[in-house]
Coordinates of C-alpha atoms in Angstrom, one line a residue:
X801 CA 85.0 122.5 167.6
X802 CA 83.7 123.8 170.9
X803 CA 82.2 121.6 173.5
X804 CA 82.3 123.8 176.6
X805 CA 80.0 124.2 179.6
X806 CA 81.3 127.7 180.5
X807 CA 80.3 130.8 182.4
X808 CA 79.8 134.2 180.8
X809 CA 83.2 135.3 182.0
X810 CA 84.9 132.2 180.6
X811 CA 83.3 132.6 177.2
X812 CA 84.8 136.1 177.1
X813 CA 88.2 134.6 177.7
X814 CA 87.7 132.0 175.0
X815 CA 86.5 134.7 172.6
X816 CA 89.7 136.8 173.2
X817 CA 91.8 133.7 172.1
X818 CA 89.5 133.0 169.3
X819 CA 90.1 136.3 167.6
X820 CA 93.7 135.5 167.2
X821 CA 93.0 132.8 164.5
X822 CA 89.3 133.1 163.6
X823 CA 90.2 134.5 160.1
X824 CA 91.6 131.1 159.2
X825 CA 88.6 129.0 160.4
X826 CA 86.4 127.4 157.7
X827 CA 84.3 125.0 159.8
X828 CA 82.9 126.0 163.2
X829 CA 80.9 123.7 165.5
X830 CA 79.3 124.3 168.9
X831 CA 78.4 121.0 170.6
X832 CA 76.5 120.8 173.9
X833 CA 77.7 124.2 174.9
X834 CA 75.9 126.5 177.3
X835 CA 75.8 129.5 175.1
X836 CA 73.3 132.1 173.9
X837 CA 72.7 133.7 170.6
X838 CA 74.7 136.9 171.4
X839 CA 77.7 134.9 172.4
X840 CA 77.6 132.8 169.2
X841 CA 77.3 135.9 167.1
X842 CA 80.4 137.3 168.9
X843 CA 82.3 134.4 167.5
X844 CA 80.8 134.7 164.0
X845 CA 81.5 138.4 163.7
X846 CA 85.3 137.8 163.5
X847 CA 85.1 134.9 161.0
X848 CA 85.9 136.0 157.4
X849 CA 86.4 132.6 155.8
X850 CA 83.6 130.5 157.4
X851 CA 82.1 127.9 155.1
X852 CA 80.1 125.7 157.5
X853 CA 78.4 126.3 160.9
X854 CA 77.0 123.6 163.2
X855 CA 75.1 124.2 166.4
X856 CA 74.3 120.8 168.1
X857 CA 72.3 120.3 171.3
X858 CA 73.4 123.5 172.9
X859 CA 71.5 125.0 175.9
X860 CA 70.8 128.7 175.8
X861 CA 72.8 130.5 178.4
X862 CA 71.6 133.3 180.7
X863 CA 72.5 136.8 179.9
X864 CA 71.9 139.5 177.3
X865 CA 70.8 138.0 173.9
X866 CA 70.7 141.2 171.9
X867 CA 72.5 141.2 168.6
X868 CA 76.0 142.6 168.9
X869 CA 76.8 143.1 165.2
X870 CA 75.7 142.5 161.6
X871 CA 76.8 139.0 160.5
X872 CA 77.9 140.1 157.1
X873 CA 80.9 137.8 157.2
X874 CA 78.5 134.8 156.9
X875 CA 78.1 135.5 153.2
X876 CA 80.5 132.7 152.4
X877 CA 78.7 130.1 154.5
X878 CA 77.3 127.2 152.4
X879 CA 76.5 124.6 155.0
X880 CA 74.3 125.1 158.1
X881 CA 73.3 122.4 160.6
X882 CA 71.2 123.0 163.7
X883 CA 70.2 120.3 166.1
X884 CA 68.5 121.0 169.4
X885 CA 65.9 119.8 172.0
X886 CA 64.0 123.0 171.9
X887 CA 66.2 125.1 174.2
X888 CA 69.1 126.1 172.0
X889 CA 69.9 129.6 170.9
X890 CA 68.2 128.9 167.5
X891 CA 65.1 127.1 168.7
X892 CA 62.9 130.1 167.7
X893 CA 61.7 131.3 164.3
X894 CA 63.1 134.8 164.8
X895 CA 66.6 133.7 165.7
X896 CA 66.9 131.1 163.0
X897 CA 65.5 133.3 160.2
X898 CA 67.8 136.1 161.2
X899 CA 70.8 133.9 161.0
X900 CA 70.0 132.4 157.6
X901 CA 69.2 135.8 156.1
X902 CA 73.0 136.4 156.2
X903 CA 73.7 133.3 154.2
X904 CA 72.7 134.0 150.6
X905 CA 75.0 131.2 149.3
X906 CA 73.6 128.5 151.5
X907 CA 73.8 125.1 149.7
X908 CA 73.1 122.6 152.5
X909 CA 70.5 123.0 155.3
X910 CA 70.1 120.4 158.1
X911 CA 67.5 121.0 160.8
X912 CA 66.6 118.5 163.5
X913 CA 64.2 119.0 166.5
X914 CA 63.6 122.6 165.6
X915 CA 60.5 124.4 166.8
X916 CA 59.7 122.8 170.1
X917 CA 59.6 126.1 171.8
X918 CA 57.4 127.5 169.0
X919 CA 54.7 125.0 169.7
X920 CA 53.5 125.4 173.4
X921 CA 51.4 122.3 173.2
X922 CA 54.2 120.2 171.7
X923 CA 54.8 117.1 173.7
X924 CA 57.7 114.8 172.8
X925 CA 56.0 111.8 174.4
X926 CA 52.7 112.1 172.6
X927 CA 54.5 112.5 169.3
X928 CA 52.6 115.7 168.4
X929 CA 53.5 117.3 165.0
X930 CA 54.1 120.9 163.9
X931 CA 51.0 123.1 163.5
X932 CA 50.0 123.6 159.8
X933 CA 51.0 127.2 160.0
X934 CA 54.5 126.4 161.3
X935 CA 56.7 126.1 158.2
X936 CA 60.2 127.2 159.2
X937 CA 61.9 125.0 156.5
X938 CA 60.1 126.7 153.7
X939 CA 60.7 130.2 155.1
X940 CA 64.4 129.5 155.1
X941 CA 64.6 127.7 151.8
X942 CA 62.2 129.8 149.6
X943 CA 64.6 132.8 149.2
X944 CA 67.4 130.4 148.4
X945 CA 65.9 128.1 145.7
X946 CA 68.7 129.1 143.4
X947 CA 71.5 127.9 145.7
X948 CA 70.0 125.2 148.0
X949 CA 70.7 121.7 146.7
X950 CA 70.8 119.7 149.9
X951 CA 68.2 119.4 152.7
X952 CA 68.0 117.3 155.8
X953 CA 64.9 117.5 158.0
X954 CA 62.9 115.5 160.5
X955 CA 59.2 115.5 161.4
X956 CA 59.6 118.1 164.1
X957 CA 60.4 120.9 161.7
X958 CA 58.2 120.0 158.8
X959 CA 55.0 118.1 158.3
X960 CA 54.3 115.6 155.5
X961 CA 52.0 118.0 153.5
X962 CA 54.5 120.8 153.9
X963 CA 57.3 118.5 152.6
X964 CA 55.3 117.5 149.6
X965 CA 54.6 121.1 148.7
X966 CA 58.2 122.0 149.1
X967 CA 59.5 119.2 146.9
X968 CA 57.0 120.1 144.2
X969 CA 58.6 123.6 143.8
X970 CA 59.8 123.9 140.2
X971 CA 62.7 126.1 141.3
X972 CA 64.0 123.7 143.9
X973 CA 66.6 121.3 142.4
X974 CA 67.9 119.0 145.1
X975 CA 70.9 116.7 144.7
X976 CA 70.8 115.5 148.3
X977 CA 67.8 114.8 150.5
X978 CA 67.7 113.3 154.0
X979 CA 64.4 112.5 155.7
X980 CA 64.1 111.2 159.3
X981 CA 61.2 109.6 161.1
X982 CA 58.1 107.9 159.7
X983 CA 55.5 110.6 160.2
X984 CA 56.7 112.5 157.1
X985 CA 57.7 109.7 154.8
X986 CA 55.0 107.6 153.0
X987 CA 54.2 106.5 149.5
X988 CA 52.9 110.0 148.6
X989 CA 56.2 111.6 149.6
X990 CA 58.1 108.9 147.6
X991 CA 56.0 109.6 144.6
X992 CA 56.8 113.3 144.9
X993 CA 60.5 112.7 145.1
X994 CA 60.4 110.4 142.1
X995 CA 58.5 112.8 139.9
X996 CA 59.8 116.2 141.0
X997 CA 63.3 115.7 142.3
X998 CA 64.9 113.5 139.7
X999 CA 68.4 115.2 140.0
X1000 CA 68.9 113.7 143.5
X1001 CA 72.3 111.9 143.8
X1002 CA 72.3 111.2 147.6
X1003 CA 69.1 109.9 149.2
X1004 CA 68.7 109.0 152.9
X1005 CA 65.3 107.8 154.2
X1006 CA 65.0 106.7 157.8
X1007 CA 62.2 104.9 159.6
X1008 CA 59.3 104.5 157.1
X1009 CA 57.1 102.0 155.3
X1010 CA 57.0 101.9 151.5
X1011 CA 55.1 99.6 149.2
X1012 CA 57.1 97.8 146.6
X1013 CA 55.2 99.6 143.8
X1014 CA 56.3 103.0 145.0
X1015 CA 59.8 101.8 145.8
X1016 CA 60.1 100.6 142.2
X1017 CA 58.8 104.0 140.9
X1018 CA 61.6 105.7 142.9
X1019 CA 64.2 103.5 141.5
X1020 CA 63.0 104.1 137.9
X1021 CA 63.1 107.8 138.1
X1022 CA 66.3 108.5 140.2
X1023 CA 68.7 107.2 137.6
X1024 CA 71.5 109.5 138.9
X1025 CA 71.5 108.2 142.4
X1026 CA 75.0 107.4 143.7
X1027 CA 74.2 106.9 147.4
X1028 CA 71.0 105.4 148.8
X1029 CA 70.4 104.8 152.5
X1030 CA 67.0 103.2 153.3
X1031 CA 66.1 102.3 156.9
X1032 CA 62.6 101.0 157.2
X1033 CA 60.1 98.4 156.0
X1034 CA 59.2 97.4 152.5
X1035 CA 55.9 95.6 151.8
X1036 CA 58.0 92.7 150.3
X1037 CA 61.4 92.0 149.1
X1038 CA 61.1 92.8 145.4
X1039 CA 63.3 95.7 146.0
X1040 CA 66.2 93.6 144.8
X1041 CA 64.7 93.5 141.3
X1042 CA 64.4 97.3 141.3
X1043 CA 68.2 97.8 141.8
X1044 CA 68.7 97.3 138.1
X1045 CA 67.5 100.8 137.4
X1046 CA 70.3 102.4 139.3
X1047 CA 73.0 103.0 136.7
X1048 CA 75.3 105.1 138.9
X1049 CA 74.7 103.7 142.3
X1050 CA 77.9 103.2 144.3
X1051 CA 76.7 103.0 148.0
X1052 CA 73.6 101.1 149.1
X1053 CA 72.5 100.8 152.7
X1054 CA 69.4 98.8 153.4
X1055 CA 68.5 98.3 157.1
X1056 CA 65.9 96.5 159.1
X1057 CA 64.6 94.3 156.3
X1058 CA 61.9 92.0 157.7
X1059 CA 62.5 88.5 156.5
X1060 CA 58.9 87.6 157.1
X1061 CA 58.0 89.8 154.2
X1062 CA 59.9 87.4 152.0
X1063 CA 56.7 85.4 151.7
X1064 CA 55.8 87.8 148.9
X1065 CA 59.0 87.3 147.1
X1066 CA 59.0 85.9 143.5
X1067 CA 59.2 82.2 143.1
X1068 CA 62.7 80.9 143.7
X1069 CA 62.9 79.7 140.1
X1070 CA 62.1 83.2 138.8
X1071 CA 64.6 84.7 141.2
X1072 CA 67.3 82.2 140.1
X1073 CA 66.8 83.0 136.4
X1074 CA 67.1 86.7 137.3
X1075 CA 70.3 86.1 139.3
X1076 CA 71.8 84.2 136.3
X1077 CA 71.4 87.2 134.0
X1078 CA 74.6 89.0 133.4
X1079 CA 74.7 92.5 134.8
X1080 CA 77.3 95.2 135.0
X1081 CA 76.5 96.6 138.5
X1082 CA 78.9 99.3 139.7
X1083 CA 78.1 99.2 143.4
X1084 CA 81.2 99.6 145.6
X1085 CA 79.6 100.0 149.1
X1086 CA 76.8 97.8 150.4
X1087 CA 75.3 97.7 153.9
X1088 CA 72.4 95.3 154.5
X1089 CA 70.8 94.6 157.9
X1090 CA 68.0 92.0 158.3
X1091 CA 65.5 91.6 161.1
X1092 CA 66.7 88.1 161.6
X1093 CA 64.7 85.8 163.9
X1094 CA 65.2 82.2 164.9
X1095 CA 61.7 81.1 164.1
X1096 CA 61.9 81.8 160.4
X1097 CA 60.7 79.0 158.1
X1098 CA 63.3 77.2 156.0
X1099 CA 61.8 78.4 152.7
X1100 CA 62.1 82.0 153.9
X1101 CA 65.7 81.5 155.0
X1102 CA 66.5 79.9 151.6
X1103 CA 65.2 82.9 149.7
X1104 CA 67.1 85.2 152.0
X1105 CA 70.2 83.3 151.3
X1106 CA 69.5 83.6 147.6
X1107 CA 69.5 87.3 148.0
X1108 CA 72.9 87.1 149.7
X1109 CA 74.1 84.8 147.0
X1110 CA 73.2 87.6 144.5
X1111 CA 75.6 89.9 146.5
X1112 CA 78.4 87.3 146.2
X1113 CA 77.9 86.5 142.6
X1114 CA 77.0 89.9 141.0
X1115 CA 78.3 92.7 143.1
X1116 CA 81.9 92.0 142.2
X1117 CA 83.2 95.5 142.4
X1118 CA 82.3 95.9 146.1
X1119 CA 85.1 97.4 148.3
X1120 CA 82.9 97.8 151.4
X1121 CA 80.5 95.1 152.6
X1122 CA 78.5 95.1 155.8
X1123 CA 76.0 92.3 156.6
X1124 CA 74.3 92.4 160.0
X1125 CA 71.9 89.9 161.3
X1126 CA 72.1 87.9 158.1
X1127 CA 71.7 84.1 157.9
X1128 CA 75.3 83.3 156.8
X1129 CA 76.3 79.6 156.8
X1130 CA 79.7 78.3 155.9
X1131 CA 79.1 77.9 152.2
X1132 CA 77.6 81.3 151.8
X1133 CA 80.4 83.0 153.7
X1134 CA 82.8 81.2 151.5
X1135 CA 81.1 82.4 148.4
X1136 CA 81.3 86.0 149.6
X1137 CA 85.0 85.9 150.6
X1138 CA 85.9 83.9 147.4
X1139 CA 84.2 86.1 144.8
X1140 CA 84.5 89.6 146.2
X1141 CA 88.3 90.0 145.7
X1142 CA 88.2 93.8 145.8
X1143 CA 87.0 94.0 149.4
X1144 CA 88.8 96.5 151.6
X1145 CA 86.3 96.4 154.5
X1146 CA 84.2 93.3 155.5
X1147 CA 81.8 93.7 158.5
X1148 CA 79.6 90.7 159.4
X1149 CA 78.4 91.2 163.0
X1150 CA 75.7 88.9 164.4
X1151 CA 75.7 86.6 161.4
X1152 CA 76.2 83.3 163.3
X1153 CA 79.7 82.8 161.8
X1154 CA 81.6 79.9 163.3
X1155 CA 85.1 78.5 163.1
X1156 CA 84.1 76.3 160.2
X1157 CA 83.4 79.3 158.0
X1158 CA 86.8 80.9 158.9
X1159 CA 89.2 78.0 159.2
X1160 CA 87.6 75.9 156.4
X1161 CA 88.8 78.5 154.0
X1162 CA 92.4 77.3 154.6
X1163 CA 91.7 74.0 152.8
X1164 CA 90.2 75.5 149.7
X1165 CA 91.9 75.3 146.4
X1166 CA 93.9 78.5 146.0
X1167 CA 92.7 79.4 142.6
X1168 CA 93.9 82.9 141.8
X1169 CA 90.5 83.9 140.5
X1170 CA 88.7 82.7 143.7
X1171 CA 91.0 83.4 146.7
X1172 CA 90.0 82.5 150.2
X1173 CA 89.9 85.1 153.0
X1174 CA 93.7 85.1 153.6
X1175 CA 94.3 85.9 149.9
X1176 CA 92.1 89.0 149.9
X1177 CA 95.1 91.2 149.4
X1178 CA 93.2 94.5 149.8
X1179 CA 91.3 93.6 153.0
X1180 CA 92.3 96.0 155.8
X1181 CA 89.3 95.8 158.1
X1182 CA 87.4 92.7 159.4
X1183 CA 84.5 92.9 161.9
X1184 CA 83.4 89.5 163.4
X1185 CA 81.5 90.9 166.3
X1186 CA 78.8 88.9 168.1
X1187 CA 79.7 85.7 166.2
X1188 CA 80.5 82.1 167.3
X1189 CA 84.3 82.5 166.7
X1190 CA 86.6 80.7 169.1
X1191 CA 90.3 80.4 169.8
X1192 CA 90.6 78.0 166.9
X1193 CA 90.0 80.7 164.3
X1194 CA 92.7 82.9 165.8
X1195 CA 95.2 80.1 165.1
X1196 CA 94.9 80.1 161.3
X1197 CA 92.3 82.4 159.8
X1198 CA 94.2 85.7 159.9
X1199 CA 97.4 84.9 158.0
X1200 CA 97.0 87.6 155.4
X1201 CA 99.2 90.6 156.0
X1202 CA 97.0 93.6 155.0
X1203 CA 94.6 93.6 158.0
X1204 CA 94.8 96.8 160.0
X1205 CA 91.6 96.6 162.0
X1206 CA 90.1 93.5 163.6
X1207 CA 87.0 93.5 165.8
X1208 CA 86.2 90.4 167.9
X1209 CA 83.7 92.3 170.1
X1210 CA 81.4 90.0 172.1
X1211 CA 82.9 86.9 170.7
X1212 CA 82.8 85.5 174.3
X1213 CA 84.3 82.1 173.4
X1214 CA 87.7 83.8 172.8
X1215 CA 90.1 83.3 175.7
X1216 CA 93.8 83.9 176.5
X1217 CA 94.6 80.9 174.3
X1218 CA 93.3 82.8 171.3
X1219 CA 95.5 85.7 172.0
X1220 CA 98.5 83.4 172.2
X1221 CA 97.5 82.1 168.8
X1222 CA 97.5 85.6 167.5
X1223 CA 100.9 86.4 169.0
X1224 CA 102.5 83.7 166.9
X1225 CA 101.0 84.8 163.6
X1226 CA 103.4 85.8 160.8
X1227 CA 105.4 89.0 161.3
X1228 CA 103.6 90.5 158.3
X1229 CA 100.3 90.2 160.2
X1230 CA 101.6 91.6 163.5
X1231 CA 103.2 94.6 161.8
X1232 CA 99.9 95.7 160.2
X1233 CA 97.4 95.5 163.0
X1234 CA 96.6 99.1 164.2
X1235 CA 93.2 98.6 165.9
X1236 CA 92.0 95.6 167.9
X1237 CA 88.6 95.3 169.7
X1238 CA 88.4 92.5 172.4
X1239 CA 85.5 93.9 174.3
X1240 CA 83.3 91.4 176.1
X1241 CA 85.6 88.5 175.4
X1242 CA 87.0 86.2 178.0
X1243 CA 90.6 87.4 177.8
X1244 CA 92.7 88.4 180.8
X1245 CA 95.9 90.3 181.5
X1246 CA 97.8 87.0 181.0
X1247 CA 96.8 86.7 177.3
X1248 CA 97.3 90.4 176.7
X1249 CA 100.9 90.2 178.1
X1250 CA 101.7 87.7 175.4
X1251 CA 100.0 89.5 172.5
X1252 CA 100.6 93.3 173.0
X1253 CA 104.4 93.2 172.8
X1254 CA 104.1 91.6 169.4
X1255 CA 101.8 94.3 167.9
X1256 CA 104.3 97.0 167.2
X1257 CA 101.9 99.4 165.4
X1258 CA 98.8 99.0 167.6
X1259 CA 97.1 102.4 168.2
X1260 CA 93.7 101.5 169.4
X1261 CA 92.8 98.8 171.9
X1262 CA 89.2 98.3 173.2
X1263 CA 88.7 96.2 176.3
X1264 CA 85.3 97.1 177.5

C-alpha cells in the first residue's frame, strides 16, 4: 500500500526495494501518490502473483510516460479499482483501456470519477454528465462478459441510458452491482436490474429516488440477494412489506428514510396484523438510518416505532444492528435489547437514548429467554454516541463482561464522575475493554487518571 508524494529519483529508489519482494505481492494499492503511468507500470512489470490493483486519487507526475514493458504479468488480476479527480495516470481512455487489455480474467471492476479529462466541457460544479459517445465502461466490460461478475460505477463514467443498455446484455451475468449518485439510478434502471440481472447477490444503490412499486419489483426478482445497501428516498415506507421476498438476505442497510413519507404507510391495524404473522427471516446484519425531525406528528412517530418494533420482534437472528436518528424511547430500546439475544454489535447513535433506557434494564426480570442489556452474552461493541447518557448510566449499565468496544462520543453530559464509576466496575468488564471513545465529553485528566490504570487491555483511546 503506497501513499507517497515522491520525486522521480525517490520512486526509483522505492522501485529497487520493491523488486526484492514483488513476486509475493497479491494486492497492490497506490493512494494519493504523485506518480505517472510509466512509473506504475514499472512496479507492475515485476509482479507475478498480483490479484488486485487499486489506484486511488493519484496525481500524474511529470516525466516520461511511455510504456516501459508489456504487462503480461497482469493476467492473474481479477480486481481493478480506479478512483480519480481527472488528473490520475488512468484518467484517459487510452491508458485505461491499455491497462485492462492485459487483464483477461477480470472479475471485479470499480470506476469512480473517470473521464473528467476526456470531456473538456466537463464541470464538476454544474453537474454535467458524460457525452453520449463516451462509454468507457462498456469498452472495458464488453470483451470480458464471460468473466466480469462485479461492477461498481458512478455517474461520471457512465450515463443512465448507457447503464441500461449494459445491464440488458444477455452475456453479462452480475452477482454484485454498486451504483453511486442519483443521475444514473431511477425506476427504469431498477426495472432493468430486476428483469435482466436476477443473479445479483450484493446490491448497493446510493443517492436515488425509487417508487414503492419498482422497489417491490426489485425485491420480487432478486431472490438470491444476500446484501442490500440502499441510500436514498422511497416514495413511501411500504418497503418493509417487500422484505418478505428476500429469502437469502443477511445484510440490509437502509439509509436516509424520510419519516414524512410514512403518511402513505398502510393503516396501523393492517401493519400490526402483518407484524403478527410468523416469519422465518434470516437477516443477521441490519443498518437503518432515518431522517428524523423534531416536528414529526405523533401518528407518524407511532408508525415509525411500529417499524422498529418489527425489528425487535421478528429479526431475532440479528448479530449486527445499527439504528441512527431513530425515535427510540425507553420501552422500544428495552424490546430491542431484550429480544435480540444474538447481538454482537449494537450501534444506536443519535437515538435520544437516556439513562432511563439503560439503567432501567437493571430492574427487569431476568428471564433467561429475555435478558436485559447486561445479559447479552455475545455483545462486544456498543455505540451510544450523541445520546443523552450521563454519569448515572456508567455506574450500573455496563456490568456485562463481553464488551470490548464502547463509544460515548458526544455524550457531553458525561464527566469525571462517570469515569470513576467505570473504574469500579467488575474486573470482568475492565479486563475486556479494548477500545474506548470519549470524544467531545466533559472528562478531564482527573477522571482519566482514575480509569486508565484499570483498563489493562485498552488499545485505542479517542479523546478528540
